[in-house]
PDB file of C-alpha atoms and ligand atoms in Angstrom:
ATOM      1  CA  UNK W   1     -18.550  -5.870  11.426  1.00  0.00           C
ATOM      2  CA  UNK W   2     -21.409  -3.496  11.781  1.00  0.00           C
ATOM      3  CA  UNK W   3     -19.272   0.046  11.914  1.00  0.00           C
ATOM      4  CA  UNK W   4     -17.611   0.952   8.682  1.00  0.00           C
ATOM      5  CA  UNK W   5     -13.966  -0.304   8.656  1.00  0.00           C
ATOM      6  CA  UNK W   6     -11.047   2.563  10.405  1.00  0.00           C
ATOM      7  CA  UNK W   7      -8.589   3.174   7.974  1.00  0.00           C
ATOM      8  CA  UNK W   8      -5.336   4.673   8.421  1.00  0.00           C
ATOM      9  CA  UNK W   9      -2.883   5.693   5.756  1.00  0.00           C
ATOM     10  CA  UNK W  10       1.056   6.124   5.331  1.00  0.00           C
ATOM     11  CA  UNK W  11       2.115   8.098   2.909  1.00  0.00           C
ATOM     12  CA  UNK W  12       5.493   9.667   1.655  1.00  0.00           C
ATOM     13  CA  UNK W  13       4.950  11.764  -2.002  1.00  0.00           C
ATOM     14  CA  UNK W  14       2.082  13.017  -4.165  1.00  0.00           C
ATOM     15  CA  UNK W  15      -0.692  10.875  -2.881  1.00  0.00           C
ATOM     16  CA  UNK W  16      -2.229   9.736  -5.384  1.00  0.00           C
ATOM     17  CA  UNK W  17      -3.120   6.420  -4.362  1.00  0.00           C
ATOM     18  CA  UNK W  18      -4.214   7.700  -1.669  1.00  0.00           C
ATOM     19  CA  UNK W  19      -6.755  10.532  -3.482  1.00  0.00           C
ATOM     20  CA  UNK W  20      -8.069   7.186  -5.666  1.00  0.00           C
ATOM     21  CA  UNK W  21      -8.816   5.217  -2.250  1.00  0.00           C
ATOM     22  CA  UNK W  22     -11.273   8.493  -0.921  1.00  0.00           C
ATOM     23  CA  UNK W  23     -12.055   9.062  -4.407  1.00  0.00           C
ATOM     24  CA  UNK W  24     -13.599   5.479  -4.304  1.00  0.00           C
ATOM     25  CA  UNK W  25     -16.151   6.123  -1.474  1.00  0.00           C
ATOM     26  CA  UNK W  26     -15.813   3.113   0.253  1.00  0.00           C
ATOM     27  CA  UNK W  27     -17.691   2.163   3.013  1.00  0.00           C
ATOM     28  CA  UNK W  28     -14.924   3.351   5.316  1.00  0.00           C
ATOM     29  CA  UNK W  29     -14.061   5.761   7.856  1.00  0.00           C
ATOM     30  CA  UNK W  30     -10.718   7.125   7.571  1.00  0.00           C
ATOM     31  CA  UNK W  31      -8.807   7.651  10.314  1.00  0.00           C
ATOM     32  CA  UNK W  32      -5.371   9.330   9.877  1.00  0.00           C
ATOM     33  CA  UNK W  33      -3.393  10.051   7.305  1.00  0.00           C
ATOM     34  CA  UNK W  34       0.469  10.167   8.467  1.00  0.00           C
ATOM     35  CA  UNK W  35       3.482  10.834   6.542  1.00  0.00           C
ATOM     36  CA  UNK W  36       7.612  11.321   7.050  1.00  0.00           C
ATOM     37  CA  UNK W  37       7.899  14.352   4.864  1.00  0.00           C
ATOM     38  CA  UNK W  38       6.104  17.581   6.128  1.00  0.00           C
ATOM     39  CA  UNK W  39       5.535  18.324   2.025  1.00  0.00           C
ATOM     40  CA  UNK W  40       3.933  15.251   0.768  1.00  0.00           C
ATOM     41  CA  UNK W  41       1.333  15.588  -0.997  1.00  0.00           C
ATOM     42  CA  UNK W  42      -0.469  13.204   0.455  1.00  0.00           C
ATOM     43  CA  UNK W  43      -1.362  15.091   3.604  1.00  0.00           C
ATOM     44  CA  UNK W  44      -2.806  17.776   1.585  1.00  0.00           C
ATOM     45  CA  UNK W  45      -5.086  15.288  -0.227  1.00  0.00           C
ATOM     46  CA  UNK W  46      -6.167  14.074   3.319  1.00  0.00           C
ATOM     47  CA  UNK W  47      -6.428  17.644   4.746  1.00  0.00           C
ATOM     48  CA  UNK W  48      -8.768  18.411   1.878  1.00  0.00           C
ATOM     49  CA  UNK W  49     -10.689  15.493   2.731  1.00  0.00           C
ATOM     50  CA  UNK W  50     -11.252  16.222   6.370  1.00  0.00           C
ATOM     51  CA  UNK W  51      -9.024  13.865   7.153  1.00  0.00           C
ATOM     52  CA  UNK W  52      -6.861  13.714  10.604  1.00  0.00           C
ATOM     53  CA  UNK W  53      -2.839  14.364   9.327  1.00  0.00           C
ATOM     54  CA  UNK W  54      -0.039  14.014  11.593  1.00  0.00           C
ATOM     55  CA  UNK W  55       3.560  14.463  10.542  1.00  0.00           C
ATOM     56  CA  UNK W  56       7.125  12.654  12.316  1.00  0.00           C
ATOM     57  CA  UNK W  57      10.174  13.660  11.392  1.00  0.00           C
ATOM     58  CA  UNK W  58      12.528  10.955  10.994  1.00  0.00           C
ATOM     59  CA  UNK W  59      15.161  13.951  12.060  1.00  0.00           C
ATOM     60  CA  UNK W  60      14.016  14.365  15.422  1.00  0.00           C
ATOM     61  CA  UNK W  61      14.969  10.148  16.595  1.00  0.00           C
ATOM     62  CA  UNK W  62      17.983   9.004  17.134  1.00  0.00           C
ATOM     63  CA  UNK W  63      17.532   5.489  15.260  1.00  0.00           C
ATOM     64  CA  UNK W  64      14.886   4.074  12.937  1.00  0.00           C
ATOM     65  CA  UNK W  65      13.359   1.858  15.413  1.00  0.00           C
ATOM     66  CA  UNK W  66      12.426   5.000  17.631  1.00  0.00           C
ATOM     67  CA  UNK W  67      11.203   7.062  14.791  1.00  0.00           C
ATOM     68  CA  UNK W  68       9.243   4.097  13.642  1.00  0.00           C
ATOM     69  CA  UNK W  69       7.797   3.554  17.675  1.00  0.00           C
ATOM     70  CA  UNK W  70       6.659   7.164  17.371  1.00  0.00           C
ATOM     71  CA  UNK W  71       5.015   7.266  14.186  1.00  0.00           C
ATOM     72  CA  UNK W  72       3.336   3.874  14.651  1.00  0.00           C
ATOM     73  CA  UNK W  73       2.154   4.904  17.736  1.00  0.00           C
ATOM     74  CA  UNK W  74       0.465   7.826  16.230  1.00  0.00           C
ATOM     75  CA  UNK W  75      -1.381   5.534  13.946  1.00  0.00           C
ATOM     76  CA  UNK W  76      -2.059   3.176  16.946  1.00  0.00           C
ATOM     77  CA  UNK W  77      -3.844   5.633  18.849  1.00  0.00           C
ATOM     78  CA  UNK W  78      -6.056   6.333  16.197  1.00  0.00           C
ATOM     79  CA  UNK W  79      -7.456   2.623  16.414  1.00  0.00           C
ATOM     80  CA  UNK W  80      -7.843   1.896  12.853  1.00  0.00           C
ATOM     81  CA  UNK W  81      -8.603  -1.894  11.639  1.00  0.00           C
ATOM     82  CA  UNK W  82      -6.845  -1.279   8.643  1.00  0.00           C
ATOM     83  CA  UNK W  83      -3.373   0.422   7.799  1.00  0.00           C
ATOM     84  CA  UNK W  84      -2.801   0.968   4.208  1.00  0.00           C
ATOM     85  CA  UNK W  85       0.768   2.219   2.712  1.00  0.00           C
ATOM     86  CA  UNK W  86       0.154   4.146  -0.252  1.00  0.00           C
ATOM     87  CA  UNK W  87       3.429   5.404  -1.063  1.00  0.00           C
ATOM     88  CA  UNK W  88       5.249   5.321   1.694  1.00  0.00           C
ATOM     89  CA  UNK W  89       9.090   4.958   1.800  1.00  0.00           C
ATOM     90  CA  UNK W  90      10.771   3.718   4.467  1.00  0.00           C
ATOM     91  CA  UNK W  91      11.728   0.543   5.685  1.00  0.00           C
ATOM     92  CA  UNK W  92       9.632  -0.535   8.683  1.00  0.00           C
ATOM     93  CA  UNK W  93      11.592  -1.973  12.015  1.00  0.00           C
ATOM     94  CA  UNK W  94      10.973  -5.674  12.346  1.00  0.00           C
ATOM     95  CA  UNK W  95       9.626  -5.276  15.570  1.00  0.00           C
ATOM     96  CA  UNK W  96       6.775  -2.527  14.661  1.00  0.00           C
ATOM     97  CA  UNK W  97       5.648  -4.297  11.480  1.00  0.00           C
ATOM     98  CA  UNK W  98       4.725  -7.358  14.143  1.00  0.00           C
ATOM     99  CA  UNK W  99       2.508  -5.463  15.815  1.00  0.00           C
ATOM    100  CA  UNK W 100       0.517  -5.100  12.346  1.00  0.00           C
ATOM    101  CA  UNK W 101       0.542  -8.405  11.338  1.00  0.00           C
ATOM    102  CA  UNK W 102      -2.715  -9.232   9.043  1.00  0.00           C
ATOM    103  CA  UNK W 103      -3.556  -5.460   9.250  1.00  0.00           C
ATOM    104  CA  UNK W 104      -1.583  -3.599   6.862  1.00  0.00           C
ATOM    105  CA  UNK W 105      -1.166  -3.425   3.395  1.00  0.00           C
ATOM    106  CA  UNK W 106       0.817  -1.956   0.794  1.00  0.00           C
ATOM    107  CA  UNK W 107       1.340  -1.258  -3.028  1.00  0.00           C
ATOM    108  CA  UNK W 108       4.144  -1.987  -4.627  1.00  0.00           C
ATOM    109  CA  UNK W 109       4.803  -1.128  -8.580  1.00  0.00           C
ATOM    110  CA  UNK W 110       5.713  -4.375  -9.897  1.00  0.00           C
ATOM    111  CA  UNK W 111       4.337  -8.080 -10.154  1.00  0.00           C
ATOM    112  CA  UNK W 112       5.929  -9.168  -7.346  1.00  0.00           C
ATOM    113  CA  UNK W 113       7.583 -11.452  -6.058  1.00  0.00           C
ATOM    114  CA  UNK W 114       9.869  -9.591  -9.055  1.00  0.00           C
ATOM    115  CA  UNK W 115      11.523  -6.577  -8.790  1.00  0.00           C
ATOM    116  CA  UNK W 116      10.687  -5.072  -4.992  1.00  0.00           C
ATOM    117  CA  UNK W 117      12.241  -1.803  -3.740  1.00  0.00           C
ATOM    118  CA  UNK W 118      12.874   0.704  -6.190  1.00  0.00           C
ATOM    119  CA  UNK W 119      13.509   1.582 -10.122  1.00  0.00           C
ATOM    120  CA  UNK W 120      10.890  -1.195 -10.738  1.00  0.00           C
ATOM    121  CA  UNK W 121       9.701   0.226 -14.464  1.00  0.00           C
ATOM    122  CA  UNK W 122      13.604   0.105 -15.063  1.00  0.00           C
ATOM    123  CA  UNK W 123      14.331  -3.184 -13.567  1.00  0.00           C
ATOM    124  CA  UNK W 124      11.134  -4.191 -15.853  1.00  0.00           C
ATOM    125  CA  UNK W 125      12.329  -2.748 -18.948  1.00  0.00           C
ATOM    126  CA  UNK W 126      15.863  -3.592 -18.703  1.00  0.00           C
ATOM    127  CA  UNK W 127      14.625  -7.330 -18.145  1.00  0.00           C
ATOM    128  CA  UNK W 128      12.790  -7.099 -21.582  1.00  0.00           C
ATOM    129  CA  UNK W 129       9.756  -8.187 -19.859  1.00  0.00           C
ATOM    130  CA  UNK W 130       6.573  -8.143 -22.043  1.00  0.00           C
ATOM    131  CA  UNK W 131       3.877  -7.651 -19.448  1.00  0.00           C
ATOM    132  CA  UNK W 132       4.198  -5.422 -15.819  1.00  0.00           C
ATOM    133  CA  UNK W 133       2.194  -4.820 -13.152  1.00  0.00           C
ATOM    134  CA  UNK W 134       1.300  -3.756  -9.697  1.00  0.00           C
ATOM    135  CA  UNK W 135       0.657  -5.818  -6.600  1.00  0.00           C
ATOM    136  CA  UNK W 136      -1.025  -5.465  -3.326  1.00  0.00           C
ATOM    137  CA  UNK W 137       0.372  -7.565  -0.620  1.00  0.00           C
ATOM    138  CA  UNK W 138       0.245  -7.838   3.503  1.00  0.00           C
ATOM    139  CA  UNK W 139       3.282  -6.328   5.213  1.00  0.00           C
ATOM    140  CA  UNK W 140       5.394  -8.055   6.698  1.00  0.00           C
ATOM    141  CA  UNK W 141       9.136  -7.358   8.236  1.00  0.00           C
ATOM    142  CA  UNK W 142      10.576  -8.456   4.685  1.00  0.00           C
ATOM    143  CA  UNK W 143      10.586  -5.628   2.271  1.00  0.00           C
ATOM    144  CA  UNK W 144       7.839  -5.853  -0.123  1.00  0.00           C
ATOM    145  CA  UNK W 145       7.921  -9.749   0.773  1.00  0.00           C
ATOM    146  CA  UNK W 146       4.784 -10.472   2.378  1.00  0.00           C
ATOM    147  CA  UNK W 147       2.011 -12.216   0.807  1.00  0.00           C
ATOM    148  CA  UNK W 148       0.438 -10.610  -2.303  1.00  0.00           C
ATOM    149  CA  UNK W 149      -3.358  -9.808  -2.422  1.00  0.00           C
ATOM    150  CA  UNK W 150      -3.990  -8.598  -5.536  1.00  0.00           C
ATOM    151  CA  UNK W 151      -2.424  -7.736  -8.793  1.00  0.00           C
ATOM    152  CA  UNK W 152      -3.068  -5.758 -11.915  1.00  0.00           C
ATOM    153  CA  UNK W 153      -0.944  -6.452 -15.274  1.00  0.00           C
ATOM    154  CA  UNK W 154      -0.183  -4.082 -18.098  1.00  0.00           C
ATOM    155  CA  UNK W 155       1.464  -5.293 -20.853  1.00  0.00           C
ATOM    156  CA  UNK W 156       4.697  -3.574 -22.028  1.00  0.00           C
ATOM    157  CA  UNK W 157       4.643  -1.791 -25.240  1.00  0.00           C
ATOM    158  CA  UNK W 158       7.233  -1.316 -27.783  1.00  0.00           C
ATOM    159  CA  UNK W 159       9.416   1.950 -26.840  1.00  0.00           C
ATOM    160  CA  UNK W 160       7.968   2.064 -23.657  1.00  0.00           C
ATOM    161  CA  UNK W 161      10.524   4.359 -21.543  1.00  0.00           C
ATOM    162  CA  UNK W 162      10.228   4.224 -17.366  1.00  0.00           C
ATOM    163  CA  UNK W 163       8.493   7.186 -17.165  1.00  0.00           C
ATOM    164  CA  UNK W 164       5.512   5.600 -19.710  1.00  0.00           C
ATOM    165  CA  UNK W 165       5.178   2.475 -17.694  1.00  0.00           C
ATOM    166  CA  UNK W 166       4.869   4.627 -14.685  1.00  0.00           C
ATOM    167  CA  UNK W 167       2.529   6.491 -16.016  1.00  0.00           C
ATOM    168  CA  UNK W 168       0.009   3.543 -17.356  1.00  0.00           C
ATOM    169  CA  UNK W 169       0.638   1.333 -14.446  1.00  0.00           C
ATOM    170  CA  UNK W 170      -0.781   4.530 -11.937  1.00  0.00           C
ATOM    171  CA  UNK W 171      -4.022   4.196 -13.569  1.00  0.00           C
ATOM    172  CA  UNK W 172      -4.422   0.458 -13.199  1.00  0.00           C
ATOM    173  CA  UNK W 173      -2.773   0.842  -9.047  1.00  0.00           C
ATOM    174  CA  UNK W 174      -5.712   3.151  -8.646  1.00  0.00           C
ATOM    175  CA  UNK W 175      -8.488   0.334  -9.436  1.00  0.00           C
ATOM    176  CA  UNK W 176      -6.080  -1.938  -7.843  1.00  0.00           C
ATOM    177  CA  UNK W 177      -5.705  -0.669  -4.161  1.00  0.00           C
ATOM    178  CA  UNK W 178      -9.092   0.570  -3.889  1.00  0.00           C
ATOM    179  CA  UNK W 179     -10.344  -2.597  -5.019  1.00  0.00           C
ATOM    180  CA  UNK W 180      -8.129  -4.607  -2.363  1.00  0.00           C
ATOM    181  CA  UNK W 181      -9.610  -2.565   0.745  1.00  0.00           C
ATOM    182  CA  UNK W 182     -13.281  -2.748  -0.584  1.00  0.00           C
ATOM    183  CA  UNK W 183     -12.550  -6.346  -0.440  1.00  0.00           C
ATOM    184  CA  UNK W 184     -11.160  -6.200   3.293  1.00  0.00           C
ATOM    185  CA  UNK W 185     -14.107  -3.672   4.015  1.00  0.00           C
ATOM    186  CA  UNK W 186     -16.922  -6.300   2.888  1.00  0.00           C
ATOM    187  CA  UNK W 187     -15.276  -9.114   4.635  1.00  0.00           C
ATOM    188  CA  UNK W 188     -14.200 -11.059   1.409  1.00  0.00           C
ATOM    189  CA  UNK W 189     -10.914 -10.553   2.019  1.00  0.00           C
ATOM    190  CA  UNK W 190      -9.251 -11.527   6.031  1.00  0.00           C
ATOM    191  CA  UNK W 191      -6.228 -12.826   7.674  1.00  0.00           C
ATOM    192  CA  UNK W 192      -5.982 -15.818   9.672  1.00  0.00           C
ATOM    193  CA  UNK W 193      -2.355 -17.187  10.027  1.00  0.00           C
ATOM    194  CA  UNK W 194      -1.963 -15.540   6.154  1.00  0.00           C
ATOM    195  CA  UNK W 195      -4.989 -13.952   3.841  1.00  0.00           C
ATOM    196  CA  UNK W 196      -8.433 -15.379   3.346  1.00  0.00           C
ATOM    197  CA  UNK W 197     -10.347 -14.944   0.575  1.00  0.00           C
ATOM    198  CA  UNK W 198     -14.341 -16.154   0.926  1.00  0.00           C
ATOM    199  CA  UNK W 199     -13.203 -18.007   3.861  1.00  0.00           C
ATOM    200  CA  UNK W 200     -10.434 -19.970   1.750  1.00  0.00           C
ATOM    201  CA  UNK W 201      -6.387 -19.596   2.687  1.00  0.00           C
ATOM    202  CA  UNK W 202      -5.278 -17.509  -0.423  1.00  0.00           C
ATOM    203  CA  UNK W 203      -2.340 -18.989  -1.874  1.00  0.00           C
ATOM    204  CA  UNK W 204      -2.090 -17.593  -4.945  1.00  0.00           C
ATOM    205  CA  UNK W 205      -2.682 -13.502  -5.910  1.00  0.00           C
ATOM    206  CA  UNK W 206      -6.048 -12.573  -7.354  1.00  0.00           C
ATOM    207  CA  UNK W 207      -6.395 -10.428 -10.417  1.00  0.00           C
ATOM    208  CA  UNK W 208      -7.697  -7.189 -10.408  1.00  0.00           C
ATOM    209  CA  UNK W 209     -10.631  -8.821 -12.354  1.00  0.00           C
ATOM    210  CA  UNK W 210     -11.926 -11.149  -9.782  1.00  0.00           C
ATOM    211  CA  UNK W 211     -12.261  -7.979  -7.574  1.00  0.00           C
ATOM    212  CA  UNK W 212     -14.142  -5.670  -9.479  1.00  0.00           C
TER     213      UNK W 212
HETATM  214  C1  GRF T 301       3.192   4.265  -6.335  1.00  0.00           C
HETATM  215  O1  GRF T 301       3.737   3.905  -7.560  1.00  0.00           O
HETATM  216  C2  GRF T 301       3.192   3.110  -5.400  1.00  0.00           C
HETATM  217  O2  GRF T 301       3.003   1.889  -6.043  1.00  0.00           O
HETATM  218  C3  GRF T 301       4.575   3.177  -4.845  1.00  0.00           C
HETATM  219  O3  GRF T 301       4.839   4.541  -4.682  1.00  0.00           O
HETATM  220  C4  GRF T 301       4.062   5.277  -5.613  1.00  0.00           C
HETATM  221  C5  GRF T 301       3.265   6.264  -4.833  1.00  0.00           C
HETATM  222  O4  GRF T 301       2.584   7.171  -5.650  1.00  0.00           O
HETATM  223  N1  GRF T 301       4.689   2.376  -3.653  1.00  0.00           N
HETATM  224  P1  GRF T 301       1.501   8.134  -5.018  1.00  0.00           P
HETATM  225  O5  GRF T 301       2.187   8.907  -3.885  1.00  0.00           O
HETATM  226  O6  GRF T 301       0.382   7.298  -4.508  1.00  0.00           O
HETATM  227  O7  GRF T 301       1.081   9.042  -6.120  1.00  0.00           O
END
């Protein structure tokens, strides 16, 4: 590609994910930022980046799929190559995720294919797992089911509560996601028919290592 890649951005809290991907200066325009909650943070870390926001209220559609139609459309019209969840928390419609297929990502708190939707530093804990992690995977219409990209392990410590875990996993999902889209950026990292990396079908996740 000889533009820099057009990202867009979901978001639904702080945005922090979302502040490490700009923070990263990636060879990449961004697009949009959108979110479902006029308050998230994350539109305020866009705004201060010059960024485009737009804001749907799920309140204002009838049923999900509509709200979903209107948001996605938003983010449609702003032609990006890539769409990256960072934080964003709703369940997409089937029938808009298709649409994306190949071009979205998202990061999910937990080595997955364990533990996806929420609580996952309790699920985690209350497994007596010894190691956690973070995971960046294509979207698909299966919730936090689609392939995984990328992942980055911690391992647990004695006494570690929920709110710990959290707290040293967020460090090691901000190497992790920007990381994943410098990747996509550069070409390493594609879809055809599932990912690519280097031209190879990826059938296993790479570590945050191999990225960097
Ligand atoms: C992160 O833990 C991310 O993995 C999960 O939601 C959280 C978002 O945090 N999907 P932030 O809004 O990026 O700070």
């Amino acid at each position: 590609m000889d533009r820099p890649l057009r990202v867009a951005a979901l978001a639904s809290g702080r945005g922090s994910n979302l502040a490490a991907l700009i923070a990263a200066r990636l060879p990449v325009e961004f697009v949009l930022v959108g979110s479902d909650k006029a308050k998230a943070g994350a539109l305020t870390v866009a705004a201060e980046a010059g960024i485009p926001t737009v804001h749907v209220s799920p309140r204002d559609f009838a049923d999900r799929v509509s709200f979903d139609r209107a948001l996605f459309g938003k983010v449609a019209e702003a032609k990006p190559d890539l769409l990256v969840l960072a934080g964003y928390m709703r369940i997409i419609d089937a029938s808009v995720v298709a649409d994306w297929e190949g071009r979205a990502i998202n990061i999910h708190p937990s080595l997955l294919p364990k533990y996806r939707g929420l609580h996952t530093h309790r699920q985690c804990l209350d497994a007596g797992d010894t190691e956690h992690g973070a995971s960046v995977h294509f979207v698909t219409a299966e919730l936090d089911g689609g392939p995984v990209i990328a992942q980055a392990r911690i391992p647990v410590m004695p006494g570690d509560t929920e709110d710990a875990l959290a707290e040293r996993l967020l460090v090691e999902e901000h190497r992790l996601l920007p990381a994943v889209v410098k990747a996509i950026a550069s070409g390493r990292l594609g879809w055809s028919n599932g990912p690519t990396f280097d031209n190879q079908s990826l059938s296993s996740p790479l570590s945050l290592r191999t990225l960097l």
